[in-house]
Short mmCIF file of C-alpha atoms in Angstrom, two decimals:
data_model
loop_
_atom_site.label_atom_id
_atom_site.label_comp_id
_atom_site.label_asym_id
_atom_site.label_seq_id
_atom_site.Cartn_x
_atom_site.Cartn_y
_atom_site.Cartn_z
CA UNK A 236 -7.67 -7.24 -7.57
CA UNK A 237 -3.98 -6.17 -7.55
CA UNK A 238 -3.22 -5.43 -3.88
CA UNK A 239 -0.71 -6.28 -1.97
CA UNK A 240 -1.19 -8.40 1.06
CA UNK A 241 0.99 -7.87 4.20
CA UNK A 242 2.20 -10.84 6.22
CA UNK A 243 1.92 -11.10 9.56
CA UNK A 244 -0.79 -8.55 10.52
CA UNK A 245 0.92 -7.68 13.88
CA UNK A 246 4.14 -7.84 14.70
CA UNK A 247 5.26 -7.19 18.65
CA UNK A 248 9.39 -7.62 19.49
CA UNK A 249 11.67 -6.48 22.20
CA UNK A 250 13.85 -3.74 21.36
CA UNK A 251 17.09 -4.66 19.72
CA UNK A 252 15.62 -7.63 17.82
CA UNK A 253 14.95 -7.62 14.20
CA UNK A 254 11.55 -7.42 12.32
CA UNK A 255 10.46 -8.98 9.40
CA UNK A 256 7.32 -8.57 7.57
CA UNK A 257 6.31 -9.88 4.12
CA UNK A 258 4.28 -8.65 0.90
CA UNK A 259 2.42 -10.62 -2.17
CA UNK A 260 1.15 -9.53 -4.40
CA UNK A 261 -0.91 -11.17 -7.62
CA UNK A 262 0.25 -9.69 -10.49
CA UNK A 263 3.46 -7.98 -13.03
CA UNK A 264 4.42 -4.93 -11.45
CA UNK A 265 7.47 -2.20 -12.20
CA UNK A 266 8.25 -1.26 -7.97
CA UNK A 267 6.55 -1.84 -4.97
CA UNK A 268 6.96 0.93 -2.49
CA UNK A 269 6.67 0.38 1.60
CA UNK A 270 5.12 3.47 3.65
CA UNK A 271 5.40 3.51 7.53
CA UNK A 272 2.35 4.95 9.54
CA UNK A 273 2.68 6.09 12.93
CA UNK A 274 -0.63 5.96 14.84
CA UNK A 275 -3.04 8.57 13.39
CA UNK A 276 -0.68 10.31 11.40
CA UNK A 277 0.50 10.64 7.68
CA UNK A 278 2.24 8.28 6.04
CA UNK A 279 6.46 8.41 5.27
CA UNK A 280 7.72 6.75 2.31
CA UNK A 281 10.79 4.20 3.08
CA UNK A 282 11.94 2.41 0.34
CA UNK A 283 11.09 2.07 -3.65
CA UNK A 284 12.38 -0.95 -5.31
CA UNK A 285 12.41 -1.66 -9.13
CA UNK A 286 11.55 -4.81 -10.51
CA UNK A 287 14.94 -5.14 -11.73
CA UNK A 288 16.49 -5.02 -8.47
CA UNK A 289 16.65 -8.03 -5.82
CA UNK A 290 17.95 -5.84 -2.48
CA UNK A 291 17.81 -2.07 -1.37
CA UNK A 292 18.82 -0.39 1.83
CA UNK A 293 18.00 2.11 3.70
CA UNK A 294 19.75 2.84 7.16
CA UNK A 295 18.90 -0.14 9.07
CA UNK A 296 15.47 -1.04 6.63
CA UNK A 297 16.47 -3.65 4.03
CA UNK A 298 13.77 -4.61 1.26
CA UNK A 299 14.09 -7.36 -0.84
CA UNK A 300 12.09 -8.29 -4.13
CA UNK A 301 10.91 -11.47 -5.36
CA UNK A 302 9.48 -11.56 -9.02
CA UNK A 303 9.48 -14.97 -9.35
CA UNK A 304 7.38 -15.46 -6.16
CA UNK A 305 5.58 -12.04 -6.33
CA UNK A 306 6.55 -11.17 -3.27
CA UNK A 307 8.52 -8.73 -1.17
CA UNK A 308 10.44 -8.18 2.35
CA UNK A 309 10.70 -5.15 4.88
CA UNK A 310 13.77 -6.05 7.49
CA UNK A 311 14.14 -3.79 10.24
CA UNK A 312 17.61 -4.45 11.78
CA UNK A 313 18.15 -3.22 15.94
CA UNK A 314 14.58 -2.28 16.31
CA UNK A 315 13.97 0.27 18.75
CA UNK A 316 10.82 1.75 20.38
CA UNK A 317 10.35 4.77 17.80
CA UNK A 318 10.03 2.00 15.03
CA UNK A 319 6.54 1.08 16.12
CA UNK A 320 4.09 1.66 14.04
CA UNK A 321 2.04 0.52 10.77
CA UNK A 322 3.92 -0.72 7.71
CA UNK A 323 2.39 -0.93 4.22
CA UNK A 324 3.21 -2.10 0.99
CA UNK A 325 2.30 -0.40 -2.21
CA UNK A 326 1.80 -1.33 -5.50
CA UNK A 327 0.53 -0.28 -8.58
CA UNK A 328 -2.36 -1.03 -9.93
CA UNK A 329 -1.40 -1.06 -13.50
CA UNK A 330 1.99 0.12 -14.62
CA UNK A 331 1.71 3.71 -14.70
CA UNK A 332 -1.56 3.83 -12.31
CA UNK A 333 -2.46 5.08 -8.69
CA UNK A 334 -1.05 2.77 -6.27
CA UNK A 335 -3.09 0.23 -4.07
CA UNK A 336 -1.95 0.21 -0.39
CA UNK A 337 -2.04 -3.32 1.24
CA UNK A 338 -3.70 -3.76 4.45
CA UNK A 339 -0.69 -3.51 6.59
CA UNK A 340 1.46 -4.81 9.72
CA UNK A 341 1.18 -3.40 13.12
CA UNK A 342 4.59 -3.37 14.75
CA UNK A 343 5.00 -2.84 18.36
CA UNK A 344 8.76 -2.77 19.84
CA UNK A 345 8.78 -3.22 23.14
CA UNK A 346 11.60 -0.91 25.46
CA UNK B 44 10.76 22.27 1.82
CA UNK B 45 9.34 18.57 1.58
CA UNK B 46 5.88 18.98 3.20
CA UNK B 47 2.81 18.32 3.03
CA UNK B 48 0.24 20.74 5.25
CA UNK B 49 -3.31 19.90 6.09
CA UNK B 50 -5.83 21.97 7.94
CA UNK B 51 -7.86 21.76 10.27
CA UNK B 52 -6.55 18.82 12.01
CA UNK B 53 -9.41 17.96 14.08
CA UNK B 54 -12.94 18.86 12.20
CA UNK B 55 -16.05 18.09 14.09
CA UNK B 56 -19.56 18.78 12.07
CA UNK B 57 -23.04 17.50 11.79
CA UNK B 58 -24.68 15.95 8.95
CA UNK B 59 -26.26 19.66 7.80
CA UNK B 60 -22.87 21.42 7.74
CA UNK B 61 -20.61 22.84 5.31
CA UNK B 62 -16.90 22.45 5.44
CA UNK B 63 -14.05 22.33 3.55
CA UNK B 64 -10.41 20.51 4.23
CA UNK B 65 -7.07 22.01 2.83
CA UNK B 66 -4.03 21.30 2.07
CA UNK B 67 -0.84 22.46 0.89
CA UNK B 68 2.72 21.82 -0.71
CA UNK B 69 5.48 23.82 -2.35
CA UNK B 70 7.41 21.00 -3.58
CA UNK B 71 5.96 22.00 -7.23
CA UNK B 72 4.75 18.15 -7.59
CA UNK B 73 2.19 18.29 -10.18
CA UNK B 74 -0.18 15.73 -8.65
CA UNK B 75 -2.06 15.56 -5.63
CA UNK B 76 -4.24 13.36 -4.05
CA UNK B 77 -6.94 12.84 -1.37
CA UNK B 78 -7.55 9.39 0.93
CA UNK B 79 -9.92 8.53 3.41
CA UNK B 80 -8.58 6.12 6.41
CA UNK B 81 -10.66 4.30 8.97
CA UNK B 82 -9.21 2.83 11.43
CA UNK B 83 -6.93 -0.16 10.95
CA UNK B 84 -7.26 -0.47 7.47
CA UNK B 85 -5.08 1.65 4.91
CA UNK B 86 -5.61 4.26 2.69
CA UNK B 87 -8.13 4.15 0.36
CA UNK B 88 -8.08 6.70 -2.52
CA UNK B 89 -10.83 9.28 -3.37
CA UNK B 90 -9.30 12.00 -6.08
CA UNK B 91 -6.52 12.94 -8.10
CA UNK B 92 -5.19 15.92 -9.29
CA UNK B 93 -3.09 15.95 -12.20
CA UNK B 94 -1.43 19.23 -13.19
CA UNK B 95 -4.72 20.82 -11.65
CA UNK B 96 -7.16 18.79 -12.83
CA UNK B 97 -9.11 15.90 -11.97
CA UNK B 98 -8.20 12.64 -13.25
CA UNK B 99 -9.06 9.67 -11.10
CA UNK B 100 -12.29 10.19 -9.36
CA UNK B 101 -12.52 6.89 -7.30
CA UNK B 102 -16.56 6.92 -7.19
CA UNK B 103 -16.94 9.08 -4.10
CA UNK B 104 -20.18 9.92 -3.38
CA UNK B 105 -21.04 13.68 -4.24
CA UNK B 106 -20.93 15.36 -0.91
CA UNK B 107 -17.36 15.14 -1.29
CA UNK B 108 -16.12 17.67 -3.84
CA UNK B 109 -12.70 17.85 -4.79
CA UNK B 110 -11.36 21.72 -5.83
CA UNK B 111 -7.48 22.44 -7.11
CA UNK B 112 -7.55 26.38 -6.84
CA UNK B 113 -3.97 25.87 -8.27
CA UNK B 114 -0.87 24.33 -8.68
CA UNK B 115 0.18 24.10 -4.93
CA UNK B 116 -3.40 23.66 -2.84
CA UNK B 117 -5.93 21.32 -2.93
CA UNK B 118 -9.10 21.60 -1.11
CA UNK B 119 -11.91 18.65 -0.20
CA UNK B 120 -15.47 20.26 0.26
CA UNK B 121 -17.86 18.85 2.76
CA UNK B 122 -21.33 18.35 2.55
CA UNK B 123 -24.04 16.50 4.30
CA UNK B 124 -22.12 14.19 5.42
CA UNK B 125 -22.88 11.03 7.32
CA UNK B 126 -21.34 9.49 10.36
CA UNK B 127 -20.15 6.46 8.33
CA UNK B 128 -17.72 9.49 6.85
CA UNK B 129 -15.99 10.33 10.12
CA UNK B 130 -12.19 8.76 9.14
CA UNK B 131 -8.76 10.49 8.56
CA UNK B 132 -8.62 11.99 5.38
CA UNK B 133 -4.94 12.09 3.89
CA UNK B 134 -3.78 14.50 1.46
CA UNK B 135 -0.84 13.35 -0.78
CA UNK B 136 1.58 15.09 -3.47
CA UNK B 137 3.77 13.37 -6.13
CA UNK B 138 5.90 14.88 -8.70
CA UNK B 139 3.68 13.51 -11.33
CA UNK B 140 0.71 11.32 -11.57
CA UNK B 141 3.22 8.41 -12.90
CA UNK B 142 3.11 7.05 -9.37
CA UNK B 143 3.64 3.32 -10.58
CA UNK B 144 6.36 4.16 -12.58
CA UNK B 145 8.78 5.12 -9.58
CA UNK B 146 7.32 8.33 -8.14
CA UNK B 147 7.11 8.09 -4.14
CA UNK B 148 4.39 10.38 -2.24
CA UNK B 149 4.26 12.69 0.19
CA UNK B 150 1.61 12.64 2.66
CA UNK B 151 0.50 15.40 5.47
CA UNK B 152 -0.47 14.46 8.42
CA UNK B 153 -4.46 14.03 7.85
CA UNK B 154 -7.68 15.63 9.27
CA UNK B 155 -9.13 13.75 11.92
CA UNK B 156 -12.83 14.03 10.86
CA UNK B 157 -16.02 13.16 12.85
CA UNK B 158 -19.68 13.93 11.55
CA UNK B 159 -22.24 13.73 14.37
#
């Protein structure tokens, strides 16, 4: 089914460092949205890219998209403590459909 | 004003109540949805409301009934539930139901629910 699939599942850095997590997905889609999750709370949408574009920014989130490899990047620059918490990637089911939320990464900056 | 209100946030009933979760926006976003989350795992979706009326129904069982009363509130009613139910249940908005084609959503903070 089309869902995206977030890589690594947890994610634990020091404060200051950069984070990286990844996103693939199966098949054609028109964006692919990432949602941040703080612990038992509502999600808060970061970023849409198009498929037309390569590279957005965002303050210090940059998200980069990969057609060819069906696949997509969340870099969090000069991480700090408040940036912990659940990251998801969303995608579309079909082009004009619900979105399917992908099972996550748990990021933990350390102070 | 960009948000999303839910209440109650902590809901505690046995399998032989009735109860009903609510929530609210005044973005004027047409659509609105509801998700159940257990823990660790993301949101799975249950309804959606487009311009007040149901069009995705994701084969939730029927002691969950969905209600849009209008334009701006959206209401999940509760009813003999079972434990395997207890989860946070997200409500969403959107200004339309085009959600793959570019339309981000705004979520509320959830009801933490527990059935005994």
């Amino acid at each position: 089914s089309q869902q995206g699939e977030e890589d690594p599942q947890a994610l634990s850095i020091q404060e200051g460092e950069n984070a990286t997590m990844n996103c693939s997905y199966k098949t054609s889609i028109n964006n692919l949205q990432w949602y941040r999750q703080n612990s038992g709370r509502g999600l808060v949408h970061l970023i849409l890219i198009r498929s037309n574009e390569r590279e957005k920014h965002s303050g210090r989130l940059r998200v980069t998209l990969d057609t060819s490899k069906k696949s997509s990047s969340l870099l969090i620059t000069a991480s700090r403590a408040a940036d912990t918490a659940s990251y998801f990637c969303a995608i579309p089911k079909t082009s004009y459909d619900k979105v399917i939320f992908g099972p996550g990464t748990s990021l933990s900056v350390i102070p | 004003d960009t948000e999303v209100t839910q209440t109650p946030k902590h809901l505690v009933m046995g399998m032989t109540n009735k109860k009903s979760l609510k929530c609210e926006q005044h973005m004027g976003h047409r659509a609105m949805y509801w998700y159940k989350q257990k823990a660790k795992k993301p949101p799975e979706l249950m309804f959606v409301y487009s311009y007040e009326k149901l069009s995705i129904n994701e084969s939730v069982p029927s002691r969950f009934s969905p209600e849009c009363p209008n334009s701006s509130l959206l209401n999940l009613h509760l009813h003999a539930l079972q434990p395997e139910d207890s989860a946070l249940y997200l409500c969403a908005s959107s200004q339309d139901d085009w959600v793959g084609a570019y339309n981000e959503q705004f979520f509320g903070p959830g009801t933490r629910l527990t059935v005994l």
